[in-house]
Amino acid sequence: MQPREELTQLLTKAFEAARESGALPIENIPEIALERPRDEGHGDWACTAALRCAKEAKKNPREIAQAIVDGIPANDLIENIEIAGPGFINFRLKNVAMQDVVSQVREQGADYGKGTQPEGKRKVNIEYISANPTGPMHVGHGRWAALGSATANLMRHAGYEVFEEFYINDHGVQMDKFGLSIAARYLQQLGHEDAAVPEGGYNGLYVNDIAKEIIDRDGNKWEDADEHERMVEFREFGYAYIMKMFHDITDRFGNHFERWQSEREMYLPSDEFGGKSPFEYCIGNLKDKGDIYEKDGAVWFKSSEYGDEKDRVVRKADGDYTYFASDVAYHYWKKERGFDILIDIWGADHHGYIARVAAVLAAMGFPGALEVMLGQLVNLFRDGKPVRMSKRTGEMITFEELIDEVGIDATRYYMLSRSTEQPIDFDIDVAKKQDSSNPVYYVQYAHARICKLLRDEAGHSGEDNLDMAAVASEAIPADVDLSVLTAPEELALMRKMSEFGDLIALAARDRAPFRLTHYAQDLASLFHQFYTNCKILKADDEGLKKARLALCDAVRVVLEQTLGILGISAPQRM
């Protein structure tokens, strides 16, 4: 049992005893919330429950706090208790409580910090990146790639069942313009200088590359073909070309999508919906409820009745579907597939879409099912100066070019270093540095340094790619005495590791994987301080050496866990 859980149980018993004795005249025991004091001098945990039940008990909070303290059963957990301020109860735990964390981490390994979620709110669909298949991913997509997978990993560790999904925007006018753009470049390369890219089309150099591949495959076969037939052929060729790029880059980056959902499928008949398309089925249900009406030849959804600022068109008077129409069918279909929580990761420019999509789900009987994580921009810098164009192509820097230059680990770490509500200033030069000024290097170096200590102690100095848990078992006896770990640097490390389970639960609740980057840096910093101030392999006696190696091994496990959730490697050697 974690120290926090044990302390919560002791406080619950104390409240019950105070209530039964009449010292605390309240009907129900309040929730026992424990917090970390901002100043470590105030102890390991603080409880404010005495203040929260003072009004009902009609007593001074300090008097209530004293009654609680008097009712705490005898235990081996608490070193001392202080009632501070208006009624805070501060606890300092015995060293053994912190030392037990080392054993728990090493015994539980990859399961350390895992949580459980109740039935009914566990199944989560996270849809992210969802770029249009009309061009390469930009740097902003890289932020969603990192954020989506890290959020999924974090929520899994907290006990959710998570399903990762990429929605392919492959329906509508933009796809036809993509095909026409490729056709223009194809004809230009065959000598038709007057062939023009359509207004609102695609002008990137990659379009030339696609056209060249078609020429290499088919020669001038399409030069005099029917314009529409050519557009369709080139559209589908370009679509497959870009989708291969998407699969390659996300596989390389470590994303694992269980489903790549085509927007086109929203308008195709499905046995799942009795032969109707998902769109027709959903619109039919909304119409039966009176939430769909026709006006000026268009089909409208009454989104204003469900919190949106106005009603929305789902099918225009000319028969074309709006982008919103696909969202109507897609989000309803996700709920039909059995997910409790739908999380979408969108760019900040999509803020206006939230209310209308949430309105559809509310109309279908799923209020509150949608969560949208809006991400701000990524600003690239080099030598402190903004970078907007690729040196190689003279166009925007793509996601692929960024990870080619700085690597996957650094890209992920920087993309996850801030809350989604904040823009990211990504300094390419800092991300490439191999020193403590680069935060991901600083954290990874702590892990690698621990691996070296364990390898050296176990006699594997020159070996690579080892099972570090097995190496640690060789280096550290099973009955290692941890009671000698009493130095301030040692206690600080153990205290930080004891926070990991709470960090996971709260960060998952708030969909905030950026907190793990801060935690990793804090833990690495404490380890580097410990390494500097406390002798390890040259400790004063063998027992202290082995105990400190056990502490190092526990830090290794937690660092590996933290980095793994973020999708970042934990190297054994640097």
PDB file of N, CA, C and O in Angstrom, residues 336-401:
ATOM      1  N   GLU A 336     -21.703   4.794 -31.153  1.00  0.00           N
ATOM      2  CA  GLU A 336     -22.342   3.510 -31.445  1.00  0.00           C
ATOM      3  C   GLU A 336     -21.364   2.346 -31.315  1.00  0.00           C
ATOM      4  O   GLU A 336     -21.767   1.212 -31.059  1.00  0.00           O
ATOM      5  N   ARG A 337     -20.095   2.622 -31.477  1.00  0.00           N
ATOM      6  CA  ARG A 337     -19.075   1.589 -31.338  1.00  0.00           C
ATOM      7  C   ARG A 337     -18.736   1.317 -29.872  1.00  0.00           C
ATOM      8  O   ARG A 337     -17.871   0.494 -29.580  1.00  0.00           O
ATOM      9  N   GLY A 338     -19.382   2.000 -28.952  1.00  0.00           N
ATOM     10  CA  GLY A 338     -19.283   1.622 -27.544  1.00  0.00           C
ATOM     11  C   GLY A 338     -18.325   2.414 -26.683  1.00  0.00           C
ATOM     12  O   GLY A 338     -18.009   1.996 -25.565  1.00  0.00           O
ATOM     13  N   PHE A 339     -17.877   3.568 -27.169  1.00  0.00           N
ATOM     14  CA  PHE A 339     -16.942   4.358 -26.370  1.00  0.00           C
ATOM     15  C   PHE A 339     -17.691   5.262 -25.397  1.00  0.00           C
ATOM     16  O   PHE A 339     -18.707   5.872 -25.733  1.00  0.00           O
ATOM     17  N   ASP A 340     -17.151   5.356 -24.176  1.00  0.00           N
ATOM     18  CA  ASP A 340     -17.754   6.211 -23.153  1.00  0.00           C
ATOM     19  C   ASP A 340     -17.320   7.663 -23.310  1.00  0.00           C
ATOM     20  O   ASP A 340     -18.095   8.588 -23.077  1.00  0.00           O
ATOM     21  N   ILE A 341     -16.055   7.848 -23.661  1.00  0.00           N
ATOM     22  CA  ILE A 341     -15.470   9.185 -23.756  1.00  0.00           C
ATOM     23  C   ILE A 341     -14.856   9.339 -25.139  1.00  0.00           C
ATOM     24  O   ILE A 341     -14.095   8.490 -25.596  1.00  0.00           O
ATOM     25  N   LEU A 342     -15.200  10.441 -25.816  1.00  0.00           N
ATOM     26  CA  LEU A 342     -14.620  10.753 -27.121  1.00  0.00           C
ATOM     27  C   LEU A 342     -13.699  11.950 -26.953  1.00  0.00           C
ATOM     28  O   LEU A 342     -14.144  13.038 -26.584  1.00  0.00           O
ATOM     29  N   ILE A 343     -12.411  11.752 -27.196  1.00  0.00           N
ATOM     30  CA  ILE A 343     -11.441  12.839 -27.095  1.00  0.00           C
ATOM     31  C   ILE A 343     -10.924  13.150 -28.494  1.00  0.00           C
ATOM     32  O   ILE A 343     -10.401  12.282 -29.181  1.00  0.00           O
ATOM     33  N   ASP A 344     -11.101  14.406 -28.918  1.00  0.00           N
ATOM     34  CA  ASP A 344     -10.570  14.866 -30.198  1.00  0.00           C
ATOM     35  C   ASP A 344      -9.453  15.870 -29.916  1.00  0.00           C
ATOM     36  O   ASP A 344      -9.592  16.733 -29.038  1.00  0.00           O
ATOM     37  N   ILE A 345      -8.370  15.772 -30.661  1.00  0.00           N
ATOM     38  CA  ILE A 345      -7.290  16.754 -30.554  1.00  0.00           C
ATOM     39  C   ILE A 345      -7.294  17.592 -31.821  1.00  0.00           C
ATOM     40  O   ILE A 345      -7.047  17.086 -32.919  1.00  0.00           O
ATOM     41  N   TRP A 346      -7.600  18.880 -31.658  1.00  0.00           N
ATOM     42  CA  TRP A 346      -7.743  19.799 -32.790  1.00  0.00           C
ATOM     43  C   TRP A 346      -6.808  20.989 -32.618  1.00  0.00           C
ATOM     44  O   TRP A 346      -6.399  21.320 -31.506  1.00  0.00           O
ATOM     45  N   GLY A 347      -6.544  21.655 -33.723  1.00  0.00           N
ATOM     46  CA  GLY A 347      -5.837  22.922 -33.664  1.00  0.00           C
ATOM     47  C   GLY A 347      -6.745  24.001 -33.096  1.00  0.00           C
ATOM     48  O   GLY A 347      -7.981  23.902 -33.166  1.00  0.00           O
ATOM     49  N   ALA A 348      -6.131  25.038 -32.545  1.00  0.00           N
ATOM     50  CA  ALA A 348      -6.907  26.099 -31.890  1.00  0.00           C
ATOM     51  C   ALA A 348      -7.866  26.798 -32.853  1.00  0.00           C
ATOM     52  O   ALA A 348      -8.892  27.351 -32.425  1.00  0.00           O
ATOM     53  N   ASP A 349      -7.557  26.750 -34.158  1.00  0.00           N
ATOM     54  CA  ASP A 349      -8.427  27.403 -35.139  1.00  0.00           C
ATOM     55  C   ASP A 349      -9.758  26.675 -35.312  1.00  0.00           C
ATOM     56  O   ASP A 349     -10.659  27.176 -35.981  1.00  0.00           O
ATOM     57  N   HIS A 350      -9.897  25.499 -34.711  1.00  0.00           N
ATOM     58  CA  HIS A 350     -11.150  24.742 -34.796  1.00  0.00           C
ATOM     59  C   HIS A 350     -12.057  24.959 -33.575  1.00  0.00           C
ATOM     60  O   HIS A 350     -13.024  24.222 -33.394  1.00  0.00           O
ATOM     61  N   HIS A 351     -11.751  25.961 -32.799  1.00  0.00           N
ATOM     62  CA  HIS A 351     -12.520  26.182 -31.566  1.00  0.00           C
ATOM     63  C   HIS A 351     -14.017  26.302 -31.849  1.00  0.00           C
ATOM     64  O   HIS A 351     -14.858  25.801 -31.083  1.00  0.00           O
ATOM     65  N   GLY A 352     -14.367  26.960 -32.950  1.00  0.00           N
ATOM     66  CA  GLY A 352     -15.774  27.184 -33.261  1.00  0.00           C
ATOM     67  C   GLY A 352     -16.563  25.930 -33.578  1.00  0.00           C
ATOM     68  O   GLY A 352     -17.799  25.968 -33.605  1.00  0.00           O
ATOM     69  N   TYR A 353     -15.877  24.806 -33.823  1.00  0.00           N
ATOM     70  CA  TYR A 353     -16.569  23.561 -34.163  1.00  0.00           C
ATOM     71  C   TYR A 353     -17.033  22.787 -32.927  1.00  0.00           C
ATOM     72  O   TYR A 353     -17.867  21.886 -33.041  1.00  0.00           O
ATOM     73  N   ILE A 354     -16.486  23.139 -31.765  1.00  0.00           N
ATOM     74  CA  ILE A 354     -16.756  22.321 -30.577  1.00  0.00           C
ATOM     75  C   ILE A 354     -18.240  22.286 -30.241  1.00  0.00           C
ATOM     76  O   ILE A 354     -18.831  21.215 -30.055  1.00  0.00           O
ATOM     77  N   ALA A 355     -18.863  23.458 -30.167  1.00  0.00           N
ATOM     78  CA  ALA A 355     -20.259  23.535 -29.726  1.00  0.00           C
ATOM     79  C   ALA A 355     -21.183  22.766 -30.648  1.00  0.00           C
ATOM     80  O   ALA A 355     -22.120  22.092 -30.190  1.00  0.00           O
ATOM     81  N   ARG A 356     -20.932  22.836 -31.956  1.00  0.00           N
ATOM     82  CA  ARG A 356     -21.860  22.169 -32.889  1.00  0.00           C
ATOM     83  C   ARG A 356     -21.733  20.651 -32.826  1.00  0.00           C
ATOM     84  O   ARG A 356     -22.730  19.941 -32.918  1.00  0.00           O
ATOM     85  N   VAL A 357     -20.505  20.144 -32.665  1.00  0.00           N
ATOM     86  CA  VAL A 357     -20.333  18.694 -32.562  1.00  0.00           C
ATOM     87  C   VAL A 357     -20.886  18.190 -31.234  1.00  0.00           C
ATOM     88  O   VAL A 357     -21.550  17.151 -31.169  1.00  0.00           O
ATOM     89  N   ALA A 358     -20.623  18.937 -30.157  1.00  0.00           N
ATOM     90  CA  ALA A 358     -21.184  18.568 -28.852  1.00  0.00           C
ATOM     91  C   ALA A 358     -22.714  18.590 -28.897  1.00  0.00           C
ATOM     92  O   ALA A 358     -23.379  17.758 -28.264  1.00  0.00           O
ATOM     93  N   ALA A 359     -23.270  19.509 -29.671  1.00  0.00           N
ATOM     94  CA  ALA A 359     -24.733  19.603 -29.787  1.00  0.00           C
ATOM     95  C   ALA A 359     -25.314  18.358 -30.437  1.00  0.00           C
ATOM     96  O   ALA A 359     -26.369  17.860 -30.030  1.00  0.00           O
ATOM     97  N   VAL A 360     -24.636  17.839 -31.450  1.00  0.00           N
ATOM     98  CA  VAL A 360     -25.115  16.618 -32.110  1.00  0.00           C
ATOM     99  C   VAL A 360     -25.153  15.461 -31.123  1.00  0.00           C
ATOM    100  O   VAL A 360     -26.146  14.723 -31.032  1.00  0.00           O
ATOM    101  N   LEU A 361     -24.085  15.303 -30.363  1.00  0.00           N
ATOM    102  CA  LEU A 361     -24.039  14.202 -29.398  1.00  0.00           C
ATOM    103  C   LEU A 361     -25.104  14.375 -28.318  1.00  0.00           C
ATOM    104  O   LEU A 361     -25.725  13.402 -27.881  1.00  0.00           O
ATOM    105  N   ALA A 362     -25.326  15.609 -27.897  1.00  0.00           N
ATOM    106  CA  ALA A 362     -26.380  15.855 -26.905  1.00  0.00           C
ATOM    107  C   ALA A 362     -27.751  15.497 -27.473  1.00  0.00           C
ATOM    108  O   ALA A 362     -28.586  14.883 -26.790  1.00  0.00           O
ATOM    109  N   ALA A 363     -27.985  15.861 -28.742  1.00  0.00           N
ATOM    110  CA  ALA A 363     -29.267  15.559 -29.381  1.00  0.00           C
ATOM    111  C   ALA A 363     -29.487  14.056 -29.501  1.00  0.00           C
ATOM    112  O   ALA A 363     -30.621  13.569 -29.420  1.00  0.00           O
ATOM    113  N   MET A 364     -28.392  13.304 -29.667  1.00  0.00           N
ATOM    114  CA  MET A 364     -28.492  11.853 -29.808  1.00  0.00           C
ATOM    115  C   MET A 364     -28.513  11.141 -28.453  1.00  0.00           C
ATOM    116  O   MET A 364     -28.522   9.908 -28.405  1.00  0.00           O
ATOM    117  N   GLY A 365     -28.499  11.913 -27.371  1.00  0.00           N
ATOM    118  CA  GLY A 365     -28.586  11.309 -26.040  1.00  0.00           C
ATOM    119  C   GLY A 365     -27.259  11.063 -25.364  1.00  0.00           C
ATOM    120  O   GLY A 365     -27.178  10.293 -24.401  1.00  0.00           O
ATOM    121  N   PHE A 366     -26.201  11.737 -25.838  1.00  0.00           N
ATOM    122  CA  PHE A 366     -24.873  11.554 -25.252  1.00  0.00           C
ATOM    123  C   PHE A 366     -24.277  12.888 -24.796  1.00  0.00           C
ATOM    124  O   PHE A 366     -23.171  13.264 -25.214  1.00  0.00           O
ATOM    125  N   PRO A 367     -24.957  13.627 -23.943  1.00  0.00           N
ATOM    126  CA  PRO A 367     -24.398  14.913 -23.499  1.00  0.00           C
ATOM    127  C   PRO A 367     -23.114  14.697 -22.704  1.00  0.00           C
ATOM    128  O   PRO A 367     -23.002  13.767 -21.917  1.00  0.00           O
ATOM    129  N   GLY A 368     -22.155  15.562 -22.949  1.00  0.00           N
ATOM    130  CA  GLY A 368     -20.906  15.491 -22.197  1.00  0.00           C
ATOM    131  C   GLY A 368     -19.943  14.431 -22.665  1.00  0.00           C
ATOM    132  O   GLY A 368     -18.884  14.249 -22.060  1.00  0.00           O
ATOM    133  N   ALA A 369     -20.277  13.718 -23.752  1.00  0.00           N
ATOM    134  CA  ALA A 369     -19.387  12.633 -24.210  1.00  0.00           C
ATOM    135  C   ALA A 369     -18.141  13.167 -24.897  1.00  0.00           C
ATOM    136  O   ALA A 369     -17.116  12.501 -24.923  1.00  0.00           O
ATOM    137  N   LEU A 370     -18.238  14.371 -25.470  1.00  0.00           N
ATOM    138  CA  LEU A 370     -17.135  14.906 -26.260  1.00  0.00           C
ATOM    139  C   LEU A 370     -16.193  15.756 -25.408  1.00  0.00           C
ATOM    140  O   LEU A 370     -16.620  16.617 -24.653  1.00  0.00           O
ATOM    141  N   GLU A 371     -14.898  15.481 -25.566  1.00  0.00           N
ATOM    142  CA  GLU A 371     -13.849  16.342 -25.017  1.00  0.00           C
ATOM    143  C   GLU A 371     -12.948  16.752 -26.166  1.00  0.00           C
ATOM    144  O   GLU A 371     -12.548  15.913 -26.970  1.00  0.00           O
ATOM    145  N   VAL A 372     -12.633  18.024 -26.228  1.00  0.00           N
ATOM    146  CA  VAL A 372     -11.741  18.504 -27.278  1.00  0.00           C
ATOM    147  C   VAL A 372     -10.526  19.149 -26.640  1.00  0.00           C
ATOM    148  O   VAL A 372     -10.648  20.041 -25.799  1.00  0.00           O
ATOM    149  N   MET A 373      -9.358  18.654 -27.017  1.00  0.00           N
ATOM    150  CA  MET A 373      -8.102  19.252 -26.589  1.00  0.00           C
ATOM    151  C   MET A 373      -7.633  20.160 -27.725  1.00  0.00           C
ATOM    152  O   MET A 373      -7.325  19.691 -28.823  1.00  0.00           O
ATOM    153  N   LEU A 374      -7.621  21.459 -27.460  1.00  0.00           N
ATOM    154  CA  LEU A 374      -7.197  22.425 -28.470  1.00  0.00           C
ATOM    155  C   LEU A 374      -5.728  22.767 -28.254  1.00  0.00           C
ATOM    156  O   LEU A 374      -5.324  23.132 -27.144  1.00  0.00           O
ATOM    157  N   GLY A 375      -4.943  22.653 -29.304  1.00  0.00           N
ATOM    158  CA  GLY A 375      -3.514  22.919 -29.184  1.00  0.00           C
ATOM    159  C   GLY A 375      -3.126  24.192 -29.899  1.00  0.00           C
ATOM    160  O   GLY A 375      -3.599  24.478 -30.999  1.00  0.00           O
ATOM    161  N   GLN A 376      -2.253  24.946 -29.275  1.00  0.00           N
ATOM    162  CA  GLN A 376      -1.747  26.173 -29.872  1.00  0.00           C
ATOM    163  C   GLN A 376      -0.595  25.860 -30.828  1.00  0.00           C
ATOM    164  O   GLN A 376      -0.164  24.731 -30.984  1.00  0.00           O
ATOM    165  N   LEU A 377      -0.068  26.897 -31.434  1.00  0.00           N
ATOM    166  CA  LEU A 377       0.924  26.758 -32.490  1.00  0.00           C
ATOM    167  C   LEU A 377       2.281  26.283 -31.972  1.00  0.00           C
ATOM    168  O   LEU A 377       2.595  26.407 -30.788  1.00  0.00           O
ATOM    169  N   VAL A 378       3.076  25.773 -32.895  1.00  0.00           N
ATOM    170  CA  VAL A 378       4.475  25.461 -32.631  1.00  0.00           C
ATOM    171  C   VAL A 378       5.316  26.472 -33.406  1.00  0.00           C
ATOM    172  O   VAL A 378       5.201  26.574 -34.632  1.00  0.00           O
ATOM    173  N   ASN A 379       6.141  27.230 -32.685  1.00  0.00           N
ATOM    174  CA  ASN A 379       7.010  28.221 -33.307  1.00  0.00           C
ATOM    175  C   ASN A 379       8.435  27.685 -33.322  1.00  0.00           C
ATOM    176  O   ASN A 379       9.000  27.385 -32.271  1.00  0.00           O
ATOM    177  N   LEU A 380       8.997  27.556 -34.515  1.00  0.00           N
ATOM    178  CA  LEU A 380      10.354  27.030 -34.640  1.00  0.00           C
ATOM    179  C   LEU A 380      11.372  28.158 -34.605  1.00  0.00           C
ATOM    180  O   LEU A 380      11.159  29.231 -35.188  1.00  0.00           O
ATOM    181  N   PHE A 381      12.489  27.903 -33.926  1.00  0.00           N
ATOM    182  CA  PHE A 381      13.592  28.868 -33.844  1.00  0.00           C
ATOM    183  C   PHE A 381      14.900  28.163 -34.158  1.00  0.00           C
ATOM    184  O   PHE A 381      15.075  26.976 -33.903  1.00  0.00           O
ATOM    185  N   ARG A 382      15.835  28.933 -34.688  1.00  0.00           N
ATOM    186  CA  ARG A 382      17.199  28.474 -34.871  1.00  0.00           C
ATOM    187  C   ARG A 382      18.117  29.642 -34.521  1.00  0.00           C
ATOM    188  O   ARG A 382      17.958  30.740 -35.067  1.00  0.00           O
ATOM    189  N   ASP A 383      19.049  29.405 -33.606  1.00  0.00           N
ATOM    190  CA  ASP A 383      19.908  30.496 -33.111  1.00  0.00           C
ATOM    191  C   ASP A 383      19.063  31.654 -32.584  1.00  0.00           C
ATOM    192  O   ASP A 383      19.424  32.829 -32.743  1.00  0.00           O
ATOM    193  N   GLY A 384      17.925  31.335 -31.999  1.00  0.00           N
ATOM    194  CA  GLY A 384      17.070  32.366 -31.416  1.00  0.00           C
ATOM    195  C   GLY A 384      16.231  33.127 -32.419  1.00  0.00           C
ATOM    196  O   GLY A 384      15.483  34.035 -32.040  1.00  0.00           O
ATOM    197  N   LYS A 385      16.305  32.767 -33.697  1.00  0.00           N
ATOM    198  CA  LYS A 385      15.553  33.491 -34.718  1.00  0.00           C
ATOM    199  C   LYS A 385      14.460  32.581 -35.288  1.00  0.00           C
ATOM    200  O   LYS A 385      14.679  31.389 -35.491  1.00  0.00           O
ATOM    201  N   PRO A 386      13.291  33.150 -35.577  1.00  0.00           N
ATOM    202  CA  PRO A 386      12.187  32.331 -36.101  1.00  0.00           C
ATOM    203  C   PRO A 386      12.564  31.653 -37.421  1.00  0.00           C
ATOM    204  O   PRO A 386      13.254  32.228 -38.263  1.00  0.00           O
ATOM    205  N   VAL A 387      12.105  30.420 -37.579  1.00  0.00           N
ATOM    206  CA  VAL A 387      12.335  29.649 -38.798  1.00  0.00           C
ATOM    207  C   VAL A 387      10.973  29.266 -39.369  1.00  0.00           C
ATOM    208  O   VAL A 387      10.160  28.653 -38.678  1.00  0.00           O
ATOM    209  N   ARG A 388      10.756  29.605 -40.614  1.00  0.00           N
ATOM    210  CA  ARG A 388       9.463  29.269 -41.223  1.00  0.00           C
ATOM    211  C   ARG A 388       9.610  28.431 -42.494  1.00  0.00           C
ATOM    212  O   ARG A 388       8.677  27.767 -42.903  1.00  0.00           O
ATOM    213  N   MET A 389      10.780  28.478 -43.099  1.00  0.00           N
ATOM    214  CA  MET A 389      10.949  27.803 -44.375  1.00  0.00           C
ATOM    215  C   MET A 389      12.041  26.740 -44.303  1.00  0.00           C
ATOM    216  O   MET A 389      13.034  26.890 -43.599  1.00  0.00           O
ATOM    217  N   SER A 390      11.855  25.706 -45.068  1.00  0.00           N
ATOM    218  CA  SER A 390      12.834  24.638 -45.163  1.00  0.00           C
ATOM    219  C   SER A 390      14.028  25.086 -46.000  1.00  0.00           C
ATOM    220  O   SER A 390      13.853  25.682 -47.067  1.00  0.00           O
ATOM    221  N   LYS A 391      15.238  24.807 -45.509  1.00  0.00           N
ATOM    222  CA  LYS A 391      16.436  25.120 -46.292  1.00  0.00           C
ATOM    223  C   LYS A 391      16.463  24.298 -47.583  1.00  0.00           C
ATOM    224  O   LYS A 391      16.937  24.737 -48.611  1.00  0.00           O
ATOM    225  N   ARG A 392      15.928  23.078 -47.499  1.00  0.00           N
ATOM    226  CA  ARG A 392      16.018  22.151 -48.635  1.00  0.00           C
ATOM    227  C   ARG A 392      15.042  22.508 -49.741  1.00  0.00           C
ATOM    228  O   ARG A 392      15.374  22.477 -50.916  1.00  0.00           O
ATOM    229  N   THR A 393      13.814  22.854 -49.366  1.00  0.00           N
ATOM    230  CA  THR A 393      12.776  23.063 -50.385  1.00  0.00           C
ATOM    231  C   THR A 393      12.341  24.508 -50.528  1.00  0.00           C
ATOM    232  O   THR A 393      11.674  24.850 -51.504  1.00  0.00           O
ATOM    233  N   GLY A 394      12.671  25.354 -49.552  1.00  0.00           N
ATOM    234  CA  GLY A 394      12.196  26.728 -49.603  1.00  0.00           C
ATOM    235  C   GLY A 394      10.741  26.865 -49.230  1.00  0.00           C
ATOM    236  O   GLY A 394      10.154  27.942 -49.356  1.00  0.00           O
ATOM    237  N   GLU A 395      10.115  25.768 -48.768  1.00  0.00           N
ATOM    238  CA  GLU A 395       8.719  25.786 -48.346  1.00  0.00           C
ATOM    239  C   GLU A 395       8.651  25.554 -46.839  1.00  0.00           C
ATOM    240  O   GLU A 395       9.669  25.567 -46.146  1.00  0.00           O
ATOM    241  N   MET A 396       7.438  25.313 -46.343  1.00  0.00           N
ATOM    242  CA  MET A 396       7.300  25.093 -44.908  1.00  0.00           C
ATOM    243  C   MET A 396       8.116  23.875 -44.471  1.00  0.00           C
ATOM    244  O   MET A 396       8.303  22.922 -45.230  1.00  0.00           O
ATOM    245  N   ILE A 397       8.607  23.923 -43.221  1.00  0.00           N
ATOM    246  CA  ILE A 397       9.311  22.771 -42.664  1.00  0.00           C
ATOM    247  C   ILE A 397       8.279  21.717 -42.309  1.00  0.00           C
ATOM    248  O   ILE A 397       7.313  21.981 -41.600  1.00  0.00           O
ATOM    249  N   THR A 398       8.475  20.533 -42.809  1.00  0.00           N
ATOM    250  CA  THR A 398       7.528  19.460 -42.530  1.00  0.00           C
ATOM    251  C   THR A 398       7.885  18.768 -41.218  1.00  0.00           C
ATOM    252  O   THR A 398       9.003  18.888 -40.703  1.00  0.00           O
ATOM    253  N   PHE A 399       6.923  18.022 -40.714  1.00  0.00           N
ATOM    254  CA  PHE A 399       7.124  17.207 -39.517  1.00  0.00           C
ATOM    255  C   PHE A 399       8.291  16.249 -39.728  1.00  0.00           C
ATOM    256  O   PHE A 399       9.147  16.068 -38.859  1.00  0.00           O
ATOM    257  N   GLU A 400       8.348  15.633 -40.913  1.00  0.00           N
ATOM    258  CA  GLU A 400       9.406  14.671 -41.192  1.00  0.00           C
ATOM    259  C   GLU A 400      10.782  15.333 -41.162  1.00  0.00           C
ATOM    260  O   GLU A 400      11.742  14.773 -40.623  1.00  0.00           O
ATOM    261  N   GLU A 401      10.892  16.529 -41.739  1.00  0.00           N
ATOM    262  CA  GLU A 401      12.179  17.227 -41.740  1.00  0.00           C
ATOM    263  C   GLU A 401      12.626  17.564 -40.319  1.00  0.00           C
ATOM    264  O   GLU A 401      13.821  17.502 -40.006  1.00  0.00           O
TER     265      GLU A 401
END
